[in-house]
């Protein structure tokens, strides 16, 4: 069985620069420019979300966004503070508060600038 070392999820933007304030400044992800049309936002050492300028990569940005980006928050982080930070910054929220779910733990959904749904999950250990 092959062993893999990194995973990327590529999402396609009509304007790639609008991704930076959300993923870097609000979510606190490390930014890496792969090129002038691909920006990686590192979630962990092995996983990054890649924002790709529409028309430059394999796909084009589309109005329909049939994907959810799920990001697990460490136990020692304050999910309630992150929710408020995003809400106060004008991010479109898809839950009215941090919800407590039986299987996932604490969770909320918001929307990035291109319309992708981002799920923030904090599963108690």
PDB file of C-alpha atoms in Angstrom:
ATOM      1  CA  UNK A   1       0.000   0.000   0.000  1.00  0.00           C
ATOM      2  CA  UNK A   2       1.453   3.421  -0.895  1.00  0.00           C
ATOM      3  CA  UNK A   3       2.274   5.878   1.873  1.00  0.00           C
ATOM      4  CA  UNK A   4       1.359   9.527   1.397  1.00  0.00           C
ATOM      5  CA  UNK A   5       2.908  12.559   3.013  1.00  0.00           C
ATOM      6  CA  UNK A   6       0.617  15.536   2.250  1.00  0.00           C
ATOM      7  CA  UNK A   7      -2.966  16.294   1.330  1.00  0.00           C
ATOM      8  CA  UNK A   8      -4.332  19.396  -0.375  1.00  0.00           C
ATOM      9  CA  UNK A   9      -7.889  20.412  -1.125  1.00  0.00           C
ATOM     10  CA  UNK A  10      -8.007  22.880  -3.997  1.00  0.00           C
ATOM     11  CA  UNK A  11     -10.836  25.393  -4.153  1.00  0.00           C
ATOM     12  CA  UNK A  12     -11.316  27.732  -7.084  1.00  0.00           C
ATOM     13  CA  UNK A  13     -11.702  31.481  -6.700  1.00  0.00           C
ATOM     14  CA  UNK A  14     -12.849  34.194  -9.083  1.00  0.00           C
ATOM     15  CA  UNK A  15     -10.457  36.491  -7.155  1.00  0.00           C
ATOM     16  CA  UNK A  16      -7.802  34.567  -5.231  1.00  0.00           C
ATOM     17  CA  UNK A  17      -6.788  37.593  -3.121  1.00  0.00           C
ATOM     18  CA  UNK A  18     -10.151  37.561  -1.302  1.00  0.00           C
ATOM     19  CA  UNK A  19      -9.176  34.229   0.315  1.00  0.00           C
ATOM     20  CA  UNK A  20      -6.236  35.644   2.267  1.00  0.00           C
ATOM     21  CA  UNK A  21      -8.054  37.799   4.844  1.00  0.00           C
ATOM     22  CA  UNK A  22     -10.409  34.923   5.674  1.00  0.00           C
ATOM     23  CA  UNK A  23      -8.019  31.966   5.891  1.00  0.00           C
ATOM     24  CA  UNK A  24      -4.894  33.814   7.077  1.00  0.00           C
ATOM     25  CA  UNK A  25      -6.243  36.660   9.208  1.00  0.00           C
ATOM     26  CA  UNK A  26      -9.506  35.273  10.591  1.00  0.00           C
ATOM     27  CA  UNK A  27      -8.788  31.530  10.819  1.00  0.00           C
ATOM     28  CA  UNK A  28      -5.072  32.038  11.524  1.00  0.00           C
ATOM     29  CA  UNK A  29      -3.762  29.586   8.926  1.00  0.00           C
ATOM     30  CA  UNK A  30      -0.198  29.887   7.658  1.00  0.00           C
ATOM     31  CA  UNK A  31      -0.005  31.181   4.105  1.00  0.00           C
ATOM     32  CA  UNK A  32       2.342  29.937   1.390  1.00  0.00           C
ATOM     33  CA  UNK A  33       2.384  31.276  -2.158  1.00  0.00           C
ATOM     34  CA  UNK A  34       2.916  28.380  -4.539  1.00  0.00           C
ATOM     35  CA  UNK A  35       2.659  30.721  -7.525  1.00  0.00           C
ATOM     36  CA  UNK A  36       0.863  33.927  -8.495  1.00  0.00           C
ATOM     37  CA  UNK A  37      -2.308  31.849  -8.990  1.00  0.00           C
ATOM     38  CA  UNK A  38      -2.150  29.267  -6.147  1.00  0.00           C
ATOM     39  CA  UNK A  39      -2.041  30.074  -2.446  1.00  0.00           C
ATOM     40  CA  UNK A  40      -1.814  27.344   0.192  1.00  0.00           C
ATOM     41  CA  UNK A  41      -3.278  27.812   3.654  1.00  0.00           C
ATOM     42  CA  UNK A  42      -1.754  25.261   6.017  1.00  0.00           C
ATOM     43  CA  UNK A  43      -4.173  23.686   8.493  1.00  0.00           C
ATOM     44  CA  UNK A  44      -1.609  21.165   9.792  1.00  0.00           C
ATOM     45  CA  UNK A  45       1.922  20.193   8.730  1.00  0.00           C
ATOM     46  CA  UNK A  46       0.394  17.642   6.339  1.00  0.00           C
ATOM     47  CA  UNK A  47      -2.829  19.296   5.134  1.00  0.00           C
ATOM     48  CA  UNK A  48      -3.435  22.524   3.235  1.00  0.00           C
ATOM     49  CA  UNK A  49      -6.333  24.236   1.546  1.00  0.00           C
ATOM     50  CA  UNK A  50      -5.165  25.552  -1.803  1.00  0.00           C
ATOM     51  CA  UNK A  51      -6.945  28.567  -3.274  1.00  0.00           C
ATOM     52  CA  UNK A  52      -6.578  28.589  -7.060  1.00  0.00           C
ATOM     53  CA  UNK A  53      -7.315  31.491  -9.389  1.00  0.00           C
ATOM     54  CA  UNK A  54     -10.122  30.494 -11.768  1.00  0.00           C
ATOM     55  CA  UNK A  55      -8.950  29.905 -15.311  1.00  0.00           C
ATOM     56  CA  UNK A  56      -5.383  29.069 -14.284  1.00  0.00           C
ATOM     57  CA  UNK A  57      -5.787  25.619 -12.715  1.00  0.00           C
ATOM     58  CA  UNK A  58      -7.476  22.386 -13.744  1.00  0.00           C
ATOM     59  CA  UNK A  59     -10.981  23.655 -12.937  1.00  0.00           C
ATOM     60  CA  UNK A  60     -12.838  26.949 -13.023  1.00  0.00           C
ATOM     61  CA  UNK A  61     -14.683  28.666 -10.184  1.00  0.00           C
ATOM     62  CA  UNK A  62     -18.372  27.821 -10.296  1.00  0.00           C
ATOM     63  CA  UNK A  63     -21.346  29.346  -8.563  1.00  0.00           C
ATOM     64  CA  UNK A  64     -22.381  26.021  -7.010  1.00  0.00           C
ATOM     65  CA  UNK A  65     -19.987  24.931  -4.224  1.00  0.00           C
ATOM     66  CA  UNK A  66     -20.816  21.268  -3.481  1.00  0.00           C
ATOM     67  CA  UNK A  67     -18.081  20.808  -0.892  1.00  0.00           C
ATOM     68  CA  UNK A  68     -17.654  21.532   2.803  1.00  0.00           C
ATOM     69  CA  UNK A  69     -14.207  22.252   4.215  1.00  0.00           C
ATOM     70  CA  UNK A  70     -14.105  20.682   7.679  1.00  0.00           C
ATOM     71  CA  UNK A  71     -11.406  21.971  10.016  1.00  0.00           C
ATOM     72  CA  UNK A  72     -10.844  20.400  13.420  1.00  0.00           C
ATOM     73  CA  UNK A  73      -9.944  22.835  16.187  1.00  0.00           C
ATOM     74  CA  UNK A  74      -7.551  21.741  18.944  1.00  0.00           C
ATOM     75  CA  UNK A  75      -9.099  21.064  22.363  1.00  0.00           C
ATOM     76  CA  UNK A  76      -7.186  23.909  24.011  1.00  0.00           C
ATOM     77  CA  UNK A  77      -8.582  26.533  21.576  1.00  0.00           C
ATOM     78  CA  UNK A  78     -11.694  28.606  22.297  1.00  0.00           C
ATOM     79  CA  UNK A  79     -14.268  27.710  19.633  1.00  0.00           C
ATOM     80  CA  UNK A  80     -16.728  30.246  21.049  1.00  0.00           C
ATOM     81  CA  UNK A  81     -14.215  33.084  20.671  1.00  0.00           C
ATOM     82  CA  UNK A  82     -13.465  32.009  17.085  1.00  0.00           C
ATOM     83  CA  UNK A  83     -17.183  31.983  16.283  1.00  0.00           C
ATOM     84  CA  UNK A  84     -17.582  35.520  17.658  1.00  0.00           C
ATOM     85  CA  UNK A  85     -14.452  36.751  15.865  1.00  0.00           C
ATOM     86  CA  UNK A  86     -15.778  35.529  12.508  1.00  0.00           C
ATOM     87  CA  UNK A  87     -19.282  36.828  13.164  1.00  0.00           C
ATOM     88  CA  UNK A  88     -17.956  40.250  14.261  1.00  0.00           C
ATOM     89  CA  UNK A  89     -15.833  40.400  11.094  1.00  0.00           C
ATOM     90  CA  UNK A  90     -18.992  40.081   8.999  1.00  0.00           C
ATOM     91  CA  UNK A  91     -18.453  36.473   7.928  1.00  0.00           C
ATOM     92  CA  UNK A  92     -21.702  34.839   6.828  1.00  0.00           C
ATOM     93  CA  UNK A  93     -22.593  32.310   9.531  1.00  0.00           C
ATOM     94  CA  UNK A  94     -24.741  29.249   8.804  1.00  0.00           C
ATOM     95  CA  UNK A  95     -25.378  28.406  12.450  1.00  0.00           C
ATOM     96  CA  UNK A  96     -26.744  30.896  14.962  1.00  0.00           C
ATOM     97  CA  UNK A  97     -24.277  29.751  17.618  1.00  0.00           C
ATOM     98  CA  UNK A  98     -21.737  27.056  18.419  1.00  0.00           C
ATOM     99  CA  UNK A  99     -23.797  23.886  18.571  1.00  0.00           C
ATOM    100  CA  UNK A 100     -23.138  20.836  20.719  1.00  0.00           C
ATOM    101  CA  UNK A 101     -23.724  17.644  18.759  1.00  0.00           C
ATOM    102  CA  UNK A 102     -23.650  14.140  20.134  1.00  0.00           C
ATOM    103  CA  UNK A 103     -21.190  12.681  17.621  1.00  0.00           C
ATOM    104  CA  UNK A 104     -19.080  15.651  16.473  1.00  0.00           C
ATOM    105  CA  UNK A 105     -18.819  17.736  19.639  1.00  0.00           C
ATOM    106  CA  UNK A 106     -18.838  21.532  19.316  1.00  0.00           C
ATOM    107  CA  UNK A 107     -19.479  22.733  15.791  1.00  0.00           C
ATOM    108  CA  UNK A 108     -20.394  25.701  13.631  1.00  0.00           C
ATOM    109  CA  UNK A 109     -20.661  26.479   9.934  1.00  0.00           C
ATOM    110  CA  UNK A 110     -19.675  29.658   8.135  1.00  0.00           C
ATOM    111  CA  UNK A 111     -18.980  30.749   4.574  1.00  0.00           C
ATOM    112  CA  UNK A 112     -15.712  31.885   3.018  1.00  0.00           C
ATOM    113  CA  UNK A 113     -15.547  34.825   0.579  1.00  0.00           C
ATOM    114  CA  UNK A 114     -16.072  32.609  -2.499  1.00  0.00           C
ATOM    115  CA  UNK A 115     -19.111  30.880  -0.969  1.00  0.00           C
ATOM    116  CA  UNK A 116     -17.503  27.645   0.245  1.00  0.00           C
ATOM    117  CA  UNK A 117     -18.986  26.323   3.480  1.00  0.00           C
ATOM    118  CA  UNK A 118     -16.415  25.915   6.266  1.00  0.00           C
ATOM    119  CA  UNK A 119     -17.231  23.655   9.189  1.00  0.00           C
ATOM    120  CA  UNK A 120     -15.285  24.228  12.403  1.00  0.00           C
ATOM    121  CA  UNK A 121     -15.381  21.203  14.707  1.00  0.00           C
ATOM    122  CA  UNK A 122     -13.987  20.687  18.180  1.00  0.00           C
ATOM    123  CA  UNK A 123     -14.330  17.078  19.286  1.00  0.00           C
ATOM    124  CA  UNK A 124     -13.643  16.632  22.991  1.00  0.00           C
ATOM    125  CA  UNK A 125     -11.188  13.879  23.798  1.00  0.00           C
TER     126      UNK A 125
END
